[in-house]
CSV table of C-alpha atoms in Angstrom, one decimal:
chain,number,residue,atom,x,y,z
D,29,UNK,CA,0.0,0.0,0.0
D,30,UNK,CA,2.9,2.5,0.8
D,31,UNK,CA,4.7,1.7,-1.9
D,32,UNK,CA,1.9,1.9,-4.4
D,33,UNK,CA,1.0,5.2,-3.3
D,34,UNK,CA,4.5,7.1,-2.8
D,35,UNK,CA,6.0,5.3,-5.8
D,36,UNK,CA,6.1,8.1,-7.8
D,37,UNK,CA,7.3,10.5,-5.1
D,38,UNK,CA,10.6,8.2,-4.0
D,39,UNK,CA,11.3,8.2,-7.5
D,40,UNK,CA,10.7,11.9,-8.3
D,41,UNK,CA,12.6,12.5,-5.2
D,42,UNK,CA,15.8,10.5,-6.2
D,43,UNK,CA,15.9,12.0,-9.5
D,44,UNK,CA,15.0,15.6,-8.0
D,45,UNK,CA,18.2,15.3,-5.9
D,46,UNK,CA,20.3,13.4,-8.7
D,47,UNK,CA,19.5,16.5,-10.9
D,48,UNK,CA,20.8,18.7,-7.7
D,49,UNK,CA,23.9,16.7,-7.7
D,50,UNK,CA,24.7,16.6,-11.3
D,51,UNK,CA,23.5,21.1,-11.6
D,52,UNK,CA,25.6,22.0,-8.6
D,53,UNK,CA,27.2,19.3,-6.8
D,54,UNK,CA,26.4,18.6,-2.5
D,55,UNK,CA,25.2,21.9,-2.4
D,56,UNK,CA,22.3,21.8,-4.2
D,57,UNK,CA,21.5,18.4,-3.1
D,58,UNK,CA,21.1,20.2,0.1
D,59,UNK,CA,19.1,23.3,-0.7
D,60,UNK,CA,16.5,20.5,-2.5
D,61,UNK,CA,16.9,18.2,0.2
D,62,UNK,CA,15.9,21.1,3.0
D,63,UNK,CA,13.1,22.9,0.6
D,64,UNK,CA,11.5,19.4,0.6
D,65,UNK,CA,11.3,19.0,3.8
D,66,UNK,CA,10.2,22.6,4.1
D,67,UNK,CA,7.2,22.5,1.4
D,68,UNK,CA,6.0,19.1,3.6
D,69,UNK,CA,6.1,20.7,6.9
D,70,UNK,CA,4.0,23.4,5.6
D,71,UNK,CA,1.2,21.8,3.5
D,72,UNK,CA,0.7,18.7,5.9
D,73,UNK,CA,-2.3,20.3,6.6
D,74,UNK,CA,-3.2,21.0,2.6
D,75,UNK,CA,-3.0,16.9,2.7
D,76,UNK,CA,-5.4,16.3,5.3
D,77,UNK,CA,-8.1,19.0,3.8
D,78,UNK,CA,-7.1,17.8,0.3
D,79,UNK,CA,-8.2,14.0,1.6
D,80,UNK,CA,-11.7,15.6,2.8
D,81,UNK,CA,-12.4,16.5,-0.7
D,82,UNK,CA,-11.1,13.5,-2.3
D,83,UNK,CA,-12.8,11.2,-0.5
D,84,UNK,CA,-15.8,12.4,-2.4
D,85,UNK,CA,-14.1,11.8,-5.5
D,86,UNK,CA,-13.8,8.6,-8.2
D,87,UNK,CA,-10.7,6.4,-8.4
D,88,UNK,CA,-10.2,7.9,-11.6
D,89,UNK,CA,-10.2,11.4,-10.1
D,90,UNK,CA,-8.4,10.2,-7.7
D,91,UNK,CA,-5.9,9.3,-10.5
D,92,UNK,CA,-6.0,12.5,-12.5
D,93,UNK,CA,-5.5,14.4,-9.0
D,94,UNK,CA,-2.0,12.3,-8.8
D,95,UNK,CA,-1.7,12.8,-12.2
D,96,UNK,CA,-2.3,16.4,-14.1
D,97,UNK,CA,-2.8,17.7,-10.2
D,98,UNK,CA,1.0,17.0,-9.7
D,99,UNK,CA,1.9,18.6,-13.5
D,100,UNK,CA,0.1,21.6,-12.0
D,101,UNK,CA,0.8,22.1,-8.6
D,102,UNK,CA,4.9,21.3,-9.6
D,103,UNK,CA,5.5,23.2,-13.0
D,104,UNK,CA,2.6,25.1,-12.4
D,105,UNK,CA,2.7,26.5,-8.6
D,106,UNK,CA,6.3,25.4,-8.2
D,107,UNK,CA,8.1,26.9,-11.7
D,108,UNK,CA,5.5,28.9,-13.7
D,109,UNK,CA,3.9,31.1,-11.4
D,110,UNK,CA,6.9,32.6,-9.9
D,111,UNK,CA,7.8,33.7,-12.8
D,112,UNK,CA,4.3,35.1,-14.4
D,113,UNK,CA,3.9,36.9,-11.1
D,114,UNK,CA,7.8,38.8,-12.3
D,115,UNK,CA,6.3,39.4,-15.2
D,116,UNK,CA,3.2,41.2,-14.2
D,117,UNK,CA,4.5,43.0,-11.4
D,118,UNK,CA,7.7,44.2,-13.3
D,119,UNK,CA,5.5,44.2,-16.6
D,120,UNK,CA,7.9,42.1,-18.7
D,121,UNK,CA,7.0,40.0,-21.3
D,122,UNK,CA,7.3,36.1,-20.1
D,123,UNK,CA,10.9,35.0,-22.1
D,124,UNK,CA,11.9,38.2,-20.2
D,125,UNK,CA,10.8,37.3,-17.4
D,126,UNK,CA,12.5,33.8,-17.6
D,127,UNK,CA,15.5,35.1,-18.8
D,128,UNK,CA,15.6,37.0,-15.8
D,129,UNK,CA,15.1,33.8,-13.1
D,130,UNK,CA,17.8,31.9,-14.8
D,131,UNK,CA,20.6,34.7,-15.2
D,132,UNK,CA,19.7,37.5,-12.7
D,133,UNK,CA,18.2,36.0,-10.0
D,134,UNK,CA,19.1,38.2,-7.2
D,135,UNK,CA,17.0,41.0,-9.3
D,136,UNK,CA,13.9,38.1,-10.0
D,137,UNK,CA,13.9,37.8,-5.9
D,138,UNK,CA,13.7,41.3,-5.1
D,139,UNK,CA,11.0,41.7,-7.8
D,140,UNK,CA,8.7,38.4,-5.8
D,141,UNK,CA,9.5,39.8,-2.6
D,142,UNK,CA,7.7,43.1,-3.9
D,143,UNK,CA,4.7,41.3,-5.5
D,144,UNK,CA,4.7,39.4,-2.1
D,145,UNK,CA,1.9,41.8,-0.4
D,146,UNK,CA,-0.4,41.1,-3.7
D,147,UNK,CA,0.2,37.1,-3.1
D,148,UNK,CA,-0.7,37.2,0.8
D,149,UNK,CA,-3.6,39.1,0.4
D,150,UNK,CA,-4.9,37.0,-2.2
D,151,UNK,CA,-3.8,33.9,-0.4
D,152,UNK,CA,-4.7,34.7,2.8
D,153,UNK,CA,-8.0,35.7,2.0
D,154,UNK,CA,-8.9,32.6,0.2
D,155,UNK,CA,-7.5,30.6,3.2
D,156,UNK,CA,-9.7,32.7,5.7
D,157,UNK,CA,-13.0,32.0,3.8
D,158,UNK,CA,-12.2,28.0,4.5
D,159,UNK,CA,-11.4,28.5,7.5
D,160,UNK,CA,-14.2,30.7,8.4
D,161,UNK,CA,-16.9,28.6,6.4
D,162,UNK,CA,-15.8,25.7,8.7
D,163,UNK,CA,-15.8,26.7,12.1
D,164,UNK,CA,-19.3,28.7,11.2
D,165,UNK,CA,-20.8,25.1,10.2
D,166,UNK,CA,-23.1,23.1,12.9
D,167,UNK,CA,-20.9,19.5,12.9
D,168,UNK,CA,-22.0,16.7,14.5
D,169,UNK,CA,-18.5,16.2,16.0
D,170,UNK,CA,-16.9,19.0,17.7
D,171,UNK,CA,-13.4,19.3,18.5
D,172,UNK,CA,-13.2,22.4,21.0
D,173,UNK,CA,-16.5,22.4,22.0
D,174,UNK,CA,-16.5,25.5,24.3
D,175,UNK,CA,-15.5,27.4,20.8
D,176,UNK,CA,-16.9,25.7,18.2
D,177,UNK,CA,-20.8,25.2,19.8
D,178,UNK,CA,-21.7,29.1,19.7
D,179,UNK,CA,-19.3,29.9,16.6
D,180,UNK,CA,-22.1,27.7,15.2
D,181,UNK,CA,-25.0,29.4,16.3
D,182,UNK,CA,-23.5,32.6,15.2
D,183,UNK,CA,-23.0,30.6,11.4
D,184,UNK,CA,-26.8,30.7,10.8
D,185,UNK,CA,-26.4,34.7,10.3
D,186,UNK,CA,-26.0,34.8,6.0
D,187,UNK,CA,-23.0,35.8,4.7
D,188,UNK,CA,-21.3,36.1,8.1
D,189,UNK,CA,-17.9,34.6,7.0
D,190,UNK,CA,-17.9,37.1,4.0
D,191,UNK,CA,-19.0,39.8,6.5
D,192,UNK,CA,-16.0,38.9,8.5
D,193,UNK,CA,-13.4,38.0,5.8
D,194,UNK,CA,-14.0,41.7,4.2
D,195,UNK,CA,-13.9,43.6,7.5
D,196,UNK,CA,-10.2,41.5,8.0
D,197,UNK,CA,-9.4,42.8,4.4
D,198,UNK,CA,-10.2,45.9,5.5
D,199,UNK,CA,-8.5,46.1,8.7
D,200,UNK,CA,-5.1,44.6,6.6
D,201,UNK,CA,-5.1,47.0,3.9
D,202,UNK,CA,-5.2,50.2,6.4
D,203,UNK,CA,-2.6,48.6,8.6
D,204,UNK,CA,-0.1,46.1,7.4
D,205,UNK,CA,-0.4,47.2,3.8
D,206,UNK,CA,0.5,51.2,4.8
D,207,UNK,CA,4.0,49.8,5.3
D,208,UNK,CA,4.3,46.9,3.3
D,209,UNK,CA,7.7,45.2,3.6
D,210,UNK,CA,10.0,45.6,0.2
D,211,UNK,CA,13.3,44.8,-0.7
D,212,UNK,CA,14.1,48.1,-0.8
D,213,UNK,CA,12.1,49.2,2.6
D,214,UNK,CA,8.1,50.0,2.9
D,215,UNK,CA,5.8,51.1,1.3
D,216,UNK,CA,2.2,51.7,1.3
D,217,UNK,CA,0.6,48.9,-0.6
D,218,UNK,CA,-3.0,49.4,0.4
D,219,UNK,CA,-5.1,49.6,-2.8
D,220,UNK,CA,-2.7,46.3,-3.9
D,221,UNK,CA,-3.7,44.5,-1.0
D,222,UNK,CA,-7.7,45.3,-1.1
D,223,UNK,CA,-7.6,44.9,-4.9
D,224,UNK,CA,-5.7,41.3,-4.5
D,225,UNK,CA,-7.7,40.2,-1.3
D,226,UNK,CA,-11.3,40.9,-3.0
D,227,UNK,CA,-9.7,38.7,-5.8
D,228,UNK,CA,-9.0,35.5,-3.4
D,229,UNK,CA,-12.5,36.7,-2.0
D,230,UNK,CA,-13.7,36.5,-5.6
D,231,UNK,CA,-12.4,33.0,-6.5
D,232,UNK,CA,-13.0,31.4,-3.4
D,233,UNK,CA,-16.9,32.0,-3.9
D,234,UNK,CA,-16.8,31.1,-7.4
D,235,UNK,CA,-14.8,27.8,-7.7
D,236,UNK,CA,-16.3,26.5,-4.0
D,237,UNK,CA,-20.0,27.6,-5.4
D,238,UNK,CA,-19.9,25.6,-8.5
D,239,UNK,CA,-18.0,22.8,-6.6
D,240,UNK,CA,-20.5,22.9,-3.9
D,241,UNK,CA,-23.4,22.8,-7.0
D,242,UNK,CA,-22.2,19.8,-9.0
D,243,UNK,CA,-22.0,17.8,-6.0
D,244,UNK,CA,-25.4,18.5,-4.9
D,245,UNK,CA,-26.4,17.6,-8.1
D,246,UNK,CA,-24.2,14.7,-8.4
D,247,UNK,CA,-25.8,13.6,-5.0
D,248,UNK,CA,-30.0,14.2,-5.8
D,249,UNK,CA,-28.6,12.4,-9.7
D,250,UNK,CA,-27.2,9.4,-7.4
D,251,UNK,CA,-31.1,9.0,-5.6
D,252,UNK,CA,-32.7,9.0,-9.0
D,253,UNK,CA,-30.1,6.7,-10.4
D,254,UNK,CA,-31.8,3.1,-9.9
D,255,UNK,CA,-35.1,4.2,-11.1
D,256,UNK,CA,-33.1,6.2,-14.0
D,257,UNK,CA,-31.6,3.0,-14.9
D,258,UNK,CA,-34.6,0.8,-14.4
D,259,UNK,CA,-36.4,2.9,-17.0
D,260,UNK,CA,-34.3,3.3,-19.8
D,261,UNK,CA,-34.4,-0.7,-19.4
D,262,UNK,CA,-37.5,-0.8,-20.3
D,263,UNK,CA,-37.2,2.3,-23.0
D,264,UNK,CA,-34.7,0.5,-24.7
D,265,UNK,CA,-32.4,3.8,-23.9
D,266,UNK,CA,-28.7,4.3,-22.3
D,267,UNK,CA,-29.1,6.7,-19.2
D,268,UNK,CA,-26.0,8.0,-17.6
D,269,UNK,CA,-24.6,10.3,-14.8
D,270,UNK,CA,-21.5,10.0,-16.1
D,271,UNK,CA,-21.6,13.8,-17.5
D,272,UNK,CA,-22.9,15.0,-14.1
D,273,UNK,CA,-20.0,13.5,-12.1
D,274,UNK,CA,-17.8,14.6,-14.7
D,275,UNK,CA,-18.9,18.4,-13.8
D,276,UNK,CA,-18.9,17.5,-10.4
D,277,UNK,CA,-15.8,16.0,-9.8
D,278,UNK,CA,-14.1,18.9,-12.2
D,279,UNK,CA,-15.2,21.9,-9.9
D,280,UNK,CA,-13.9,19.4,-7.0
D,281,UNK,CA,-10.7,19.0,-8.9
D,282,UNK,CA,-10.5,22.7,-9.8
D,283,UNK,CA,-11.0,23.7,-5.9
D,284,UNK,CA,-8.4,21.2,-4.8
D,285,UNK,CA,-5.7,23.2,-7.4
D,286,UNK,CA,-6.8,26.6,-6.5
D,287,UNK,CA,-6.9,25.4,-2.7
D,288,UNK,CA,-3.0,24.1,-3.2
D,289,UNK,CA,-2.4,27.5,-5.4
D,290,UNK,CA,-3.2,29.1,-1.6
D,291,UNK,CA,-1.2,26.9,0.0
D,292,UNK,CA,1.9,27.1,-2.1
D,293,UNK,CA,2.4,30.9,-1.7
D,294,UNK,CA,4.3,30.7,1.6
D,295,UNK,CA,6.0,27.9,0.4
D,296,UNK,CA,7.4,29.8,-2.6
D,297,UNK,CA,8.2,33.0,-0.7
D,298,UNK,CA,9.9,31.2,1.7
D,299,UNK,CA,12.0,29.4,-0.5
D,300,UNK,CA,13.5,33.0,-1.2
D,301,UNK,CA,15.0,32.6,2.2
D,302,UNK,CA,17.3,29.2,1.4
D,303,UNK,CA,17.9,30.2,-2.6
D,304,UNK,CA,17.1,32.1,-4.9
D,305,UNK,CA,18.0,29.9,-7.9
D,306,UNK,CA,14.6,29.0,-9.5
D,307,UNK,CA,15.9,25.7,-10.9
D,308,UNK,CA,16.7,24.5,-7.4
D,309,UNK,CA,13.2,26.0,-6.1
D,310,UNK,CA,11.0,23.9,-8.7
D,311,UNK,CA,13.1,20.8,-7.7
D,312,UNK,CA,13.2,21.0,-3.9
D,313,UNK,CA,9.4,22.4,-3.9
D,314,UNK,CA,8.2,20.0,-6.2
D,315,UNK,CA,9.3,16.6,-4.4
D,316,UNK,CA,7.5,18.3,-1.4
D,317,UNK,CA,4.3,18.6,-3.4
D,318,UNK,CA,4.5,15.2,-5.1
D,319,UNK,CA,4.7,13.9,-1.0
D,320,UNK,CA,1.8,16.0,0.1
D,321,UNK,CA,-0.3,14.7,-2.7
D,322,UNK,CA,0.8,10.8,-1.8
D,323,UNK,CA,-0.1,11.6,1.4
D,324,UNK,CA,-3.7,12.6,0.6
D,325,UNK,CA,-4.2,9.6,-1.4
D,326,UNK,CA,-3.1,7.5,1.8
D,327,UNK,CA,-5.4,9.3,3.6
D,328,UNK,CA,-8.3,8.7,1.3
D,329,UNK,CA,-7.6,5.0,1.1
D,330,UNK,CA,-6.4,3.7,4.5
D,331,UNK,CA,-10.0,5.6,5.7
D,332,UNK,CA,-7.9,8.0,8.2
D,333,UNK,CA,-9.9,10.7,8.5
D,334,UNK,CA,-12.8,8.3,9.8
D,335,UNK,CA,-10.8,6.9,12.0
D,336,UNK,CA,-9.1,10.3,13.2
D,337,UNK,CA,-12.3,12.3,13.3
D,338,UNK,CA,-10.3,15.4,14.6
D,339,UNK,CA,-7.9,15.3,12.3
D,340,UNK,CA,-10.0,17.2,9.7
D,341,UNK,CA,-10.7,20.0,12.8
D,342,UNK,CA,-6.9,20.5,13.5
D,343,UNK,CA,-6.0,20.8,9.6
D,344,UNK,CA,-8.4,23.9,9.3
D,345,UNK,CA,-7.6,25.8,12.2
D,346,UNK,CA,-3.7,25.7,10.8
D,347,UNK,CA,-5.5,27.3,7.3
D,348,UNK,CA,-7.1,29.9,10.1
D,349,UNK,CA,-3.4,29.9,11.6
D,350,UNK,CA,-1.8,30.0,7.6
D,351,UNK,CA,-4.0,33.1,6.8
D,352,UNK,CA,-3.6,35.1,9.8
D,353,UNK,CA,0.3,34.6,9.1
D,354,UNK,CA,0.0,35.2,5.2
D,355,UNK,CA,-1.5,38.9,6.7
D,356,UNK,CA,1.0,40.0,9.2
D,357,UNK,CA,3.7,39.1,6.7
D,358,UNK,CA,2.5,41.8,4.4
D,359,UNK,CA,4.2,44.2,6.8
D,360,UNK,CA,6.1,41.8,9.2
D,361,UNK,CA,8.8,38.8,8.3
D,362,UNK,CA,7.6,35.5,9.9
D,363,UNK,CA,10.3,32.6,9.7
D,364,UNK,CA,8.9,29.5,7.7
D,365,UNK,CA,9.7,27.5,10.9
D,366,UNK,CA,7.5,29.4,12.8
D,367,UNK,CA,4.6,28.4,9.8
D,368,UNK,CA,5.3,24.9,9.4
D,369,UNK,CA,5.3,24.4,13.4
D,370,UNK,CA,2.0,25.6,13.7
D,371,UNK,CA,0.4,24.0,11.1
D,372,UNK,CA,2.4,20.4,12.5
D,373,UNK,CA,1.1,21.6,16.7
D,374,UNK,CA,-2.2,21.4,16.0
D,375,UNK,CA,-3.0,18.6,13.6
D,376,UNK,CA,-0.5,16.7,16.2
D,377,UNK,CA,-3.3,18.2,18.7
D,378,UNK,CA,-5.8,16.8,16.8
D,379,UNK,CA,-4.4,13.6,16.1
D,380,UNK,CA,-3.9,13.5,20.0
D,381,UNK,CA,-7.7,13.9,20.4
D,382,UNK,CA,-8.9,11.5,18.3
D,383,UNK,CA,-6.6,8.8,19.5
D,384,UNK,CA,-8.3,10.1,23.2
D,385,UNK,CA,-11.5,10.3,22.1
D,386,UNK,CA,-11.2,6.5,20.2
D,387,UNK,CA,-9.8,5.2,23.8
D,388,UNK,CA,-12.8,6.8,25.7
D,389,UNK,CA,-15.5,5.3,23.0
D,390,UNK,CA,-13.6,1.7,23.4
D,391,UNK,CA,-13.8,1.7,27.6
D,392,UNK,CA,-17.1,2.7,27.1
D,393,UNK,CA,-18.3,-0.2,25.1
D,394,UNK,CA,-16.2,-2.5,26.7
D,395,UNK,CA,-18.1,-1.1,30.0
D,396,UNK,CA,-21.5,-1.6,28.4
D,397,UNK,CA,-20.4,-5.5,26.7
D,398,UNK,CA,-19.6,-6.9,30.6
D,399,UNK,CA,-22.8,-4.8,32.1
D,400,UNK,CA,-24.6,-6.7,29.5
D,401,UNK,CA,-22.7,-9.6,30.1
D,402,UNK,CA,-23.5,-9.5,34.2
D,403,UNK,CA,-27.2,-9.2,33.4
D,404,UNK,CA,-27.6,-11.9,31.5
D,405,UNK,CA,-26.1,-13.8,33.7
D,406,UNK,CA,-28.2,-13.0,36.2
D,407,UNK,CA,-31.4,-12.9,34.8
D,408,UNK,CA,-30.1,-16.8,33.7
D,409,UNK,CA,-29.7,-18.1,37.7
C-alpha cells in the first residue's frame, strides 16, 4: 500500500536530488533536500483537507489528481507562477521574465519579494473564507467544543464569514499594507492589497459555489439513479450520470488546485529565504508537493480521517493559523519554521484527540459488553 502510493514521489525524489547533484554538486543536493522538507512541513495540513475532498471523488479522479494535479501544482505552482507573477508585477514579457530567473536571479527575488503583499492578500484571503466557512458550520462532532458550539450558532447569520473575511481585508489594507515590507524598505501597498484580497475573496466563492453545486447535483442524480436505470431498461435507452459526475468532480478538482495554489504561496516565498536559484526552487518544492499529494491519497484509502475524526478540525484551524500569518507578513517577516510548526502543533493536537476520544469510545463499550454480560447472567440463575 505504501509503496503503491508514494512510488512516484521516491522516485521523483531521487531523480530531484540526482538532478541537484549533477546542476551543482552537494550543495544543491542540500538546498532540495531542505526545501523538501520545508514545502511538507508546511502543506501537511493542505494533505489532510485535500483527503476531505477526495474522499468524495472517483478512483479515476483520484488518479488524475496524482496525475495532471502533480503537472500543476509542480510546473505550475512550483516553476510557472513565480515567474508570471515577475512578469506582471515588473510588466515584462514572459521569455523576459525567464531570462531574468535563470541569469539574474538576485533582481527576480527582489521583484517576488515586492509582489509578495499582492500574493498574501490573495492567499490569505482565500484561506480565511475556508477557515471561516468551517468553524461557522453546525458538525455533529466538535473538536473544541466551548469554541466551536456558539461559533455555530453565530453561522446561521447569512454571509457572516464574508461579512467577517472583508472587514479583515479591510482592517489589513489600512494597517499592514500602509507599510508593506519591500526589498528596498516599505511602502504603502493598500489599494494592492484590497484589490488582491477581494480577488482571493472572488475566487474562493466562485470555484467553492460551483464545486459545492455539482456535487449537490451529483448527490440528488445518485437517488434518482436506480429508477433512471430501471427505465431506460424498459425504454430500450442508455441513461448515464457520467456527465454530471464529470462536472462535479471537475469543480472538485478545480477547488483542490486553487486550494494548493493558496497553499503554495508561503512555500514559494519562503523558498527565497534558502535560494534564490529557481531551478533548485522547482526541484526542492516540487518533491514536497508530489509527497503531500501521496499523502492525501493514503489518507483517502487507508480511511484515516474516519478513524481520526479530529484530524480534519486541526488541519483547518492551521489554514485559520496560515491566513492570519500570510496577513501579518505583508508588513512583518515570519520565519517559515514558525509556519510549518504551527500548522504540525495542531493537527499533532488533533491527532492527539482522536486517539483520546477513540480510547474513551472503546472503555465505554467494553463497559457496556460486561454490564450486558453480568445481566444476563443473572437474569439466567
Amino acid at each position: 500500500m505504501v509503496l503503491k502510493t508514494f512510488g512516484w514521489s521516491f522516485a521523483v525524489t531521487a531523480l530531484g536530488l540526482v538532478a541537484a547533484v549533477l546542476i551543482d554538486g552537494w550543495t544543491a543536493f542540500g538546498i532540495v533536500l531542505i526545501l523538501s522538507i520545508l514545502e511538507i512541513s508546511l502543506s501537511f495540513d493542505n494533505a489532510v483537507v485535500n483527503a476531505g475532498i477526495l474522499k468524495k471523488m472517483s478512483p479515476f479522479w483520484q488518479k488524475i489528481f496524482l496525475t495532471i494535479g502533480i503537472l500543476i501544482a509542480v510546473f505550475g505552482m512550483r516553476l510557472v507562477f513565480p515567474v508570471v507573477i515577475v512578469a506582471v508585477s515588473a510588466s515584462l514579457g514572459p521569455i523576459e521574465a525567464v531570462d531574468l530567473a535563470l541569469n539574474n536571479p538576485t533582481r527576480y527575488e527582489e521583484l517576488v519579494t515586492d509582489a509578495h503583499p499582492s500574493i498574501a492578500a490573495f492567499g490569505g484571503m482565500f484561506l480565511l473564507m475556508i477557515f471561516l466557512d468551517f468553524i461557522f458550520e453546525d458538525r455533529d462532532i466538535k473538536w473544541l467544543g466551548w469554541l466551536e458550539r456558539p461559533l455555530a450558532k453565530l453561522g446561521k447569520v447569512d454571509m457572516l464569514s464574508v461579512c467577517i473575511a472583508l472587514i479583515v481585508l479591510l482592517a489589513s489594507s489600512l494597517t499592514f499594507a500602509k507599510n508593506a515590507h519591500l526589498h528596498a524598505g516599505h511602502a504603502d501597498k493598500a489599494e494592492t492589497v484590497l484589490l488582491a484580497g477581494v480577488a482571493g475573496l472572488v475566487t474562493y466563492l466562485v470555484v467553492g459555489g460551483l464545486s459545492s453545486f455539482f456535487e449537490n447535483r451529483l448527490e440528488e442524480e445518485e437517488e434518482r439513479e436506480h429508477e433512471a436505470e430501471e427505465e431506460a431498461r424498459r425504454s430500450g435507452k442508455e441513461v448515464s450520470a457520467v456527465a454530471l459526475a464529470g462536472k462535479a468532480a471537475f469543480f472538485m478538482f478545480l477547488y483542490l488546485e486553487v486550494l494548493d495554489a493558496s497553499f503554495s504561496f508561503d512555500g514559494v516565498i519562503g523558498a527565497f529565504a534558502i535560494t534564490n536559484d529557481i531551478v533548485l526552487m522547482a526541484l526542492g518544492l516540487g518533491i514536497g508537493a508530489m509527497y503531500v499529494r501521496s499523502l492525501t491519497v493514503y489518507l483517502v484509502r487507508q480511511g484515516t480521517l474516519d478513524d481520526y475524526v479530529y484530524l480534519e478540525h486541526g488541519a483547518h484551524y492551521a489554514i485559520g493559523a496560515l491566513a492570519a500569518i500570510l496577513l501579518i507578513t505583508i508588513q512583518y517577516q515570519i520565519n517559515e519554521v514558525i509556519t510549518g510548526l504551527v500548522g504540525v502543533v495542531l493537527i499533532a493536537w488533533s491527532f492527539w484527540s482522536s486517539v483520546r476520544r477513540n480510547k474513551a469510545l472503546a472503555e465505554a463499550e467494553g463497559k457496556a459488553d460486561a454490564s450486558g454480560d453480568k445481566s444476563e447472567v443473572s437474569s439466567g440463575v
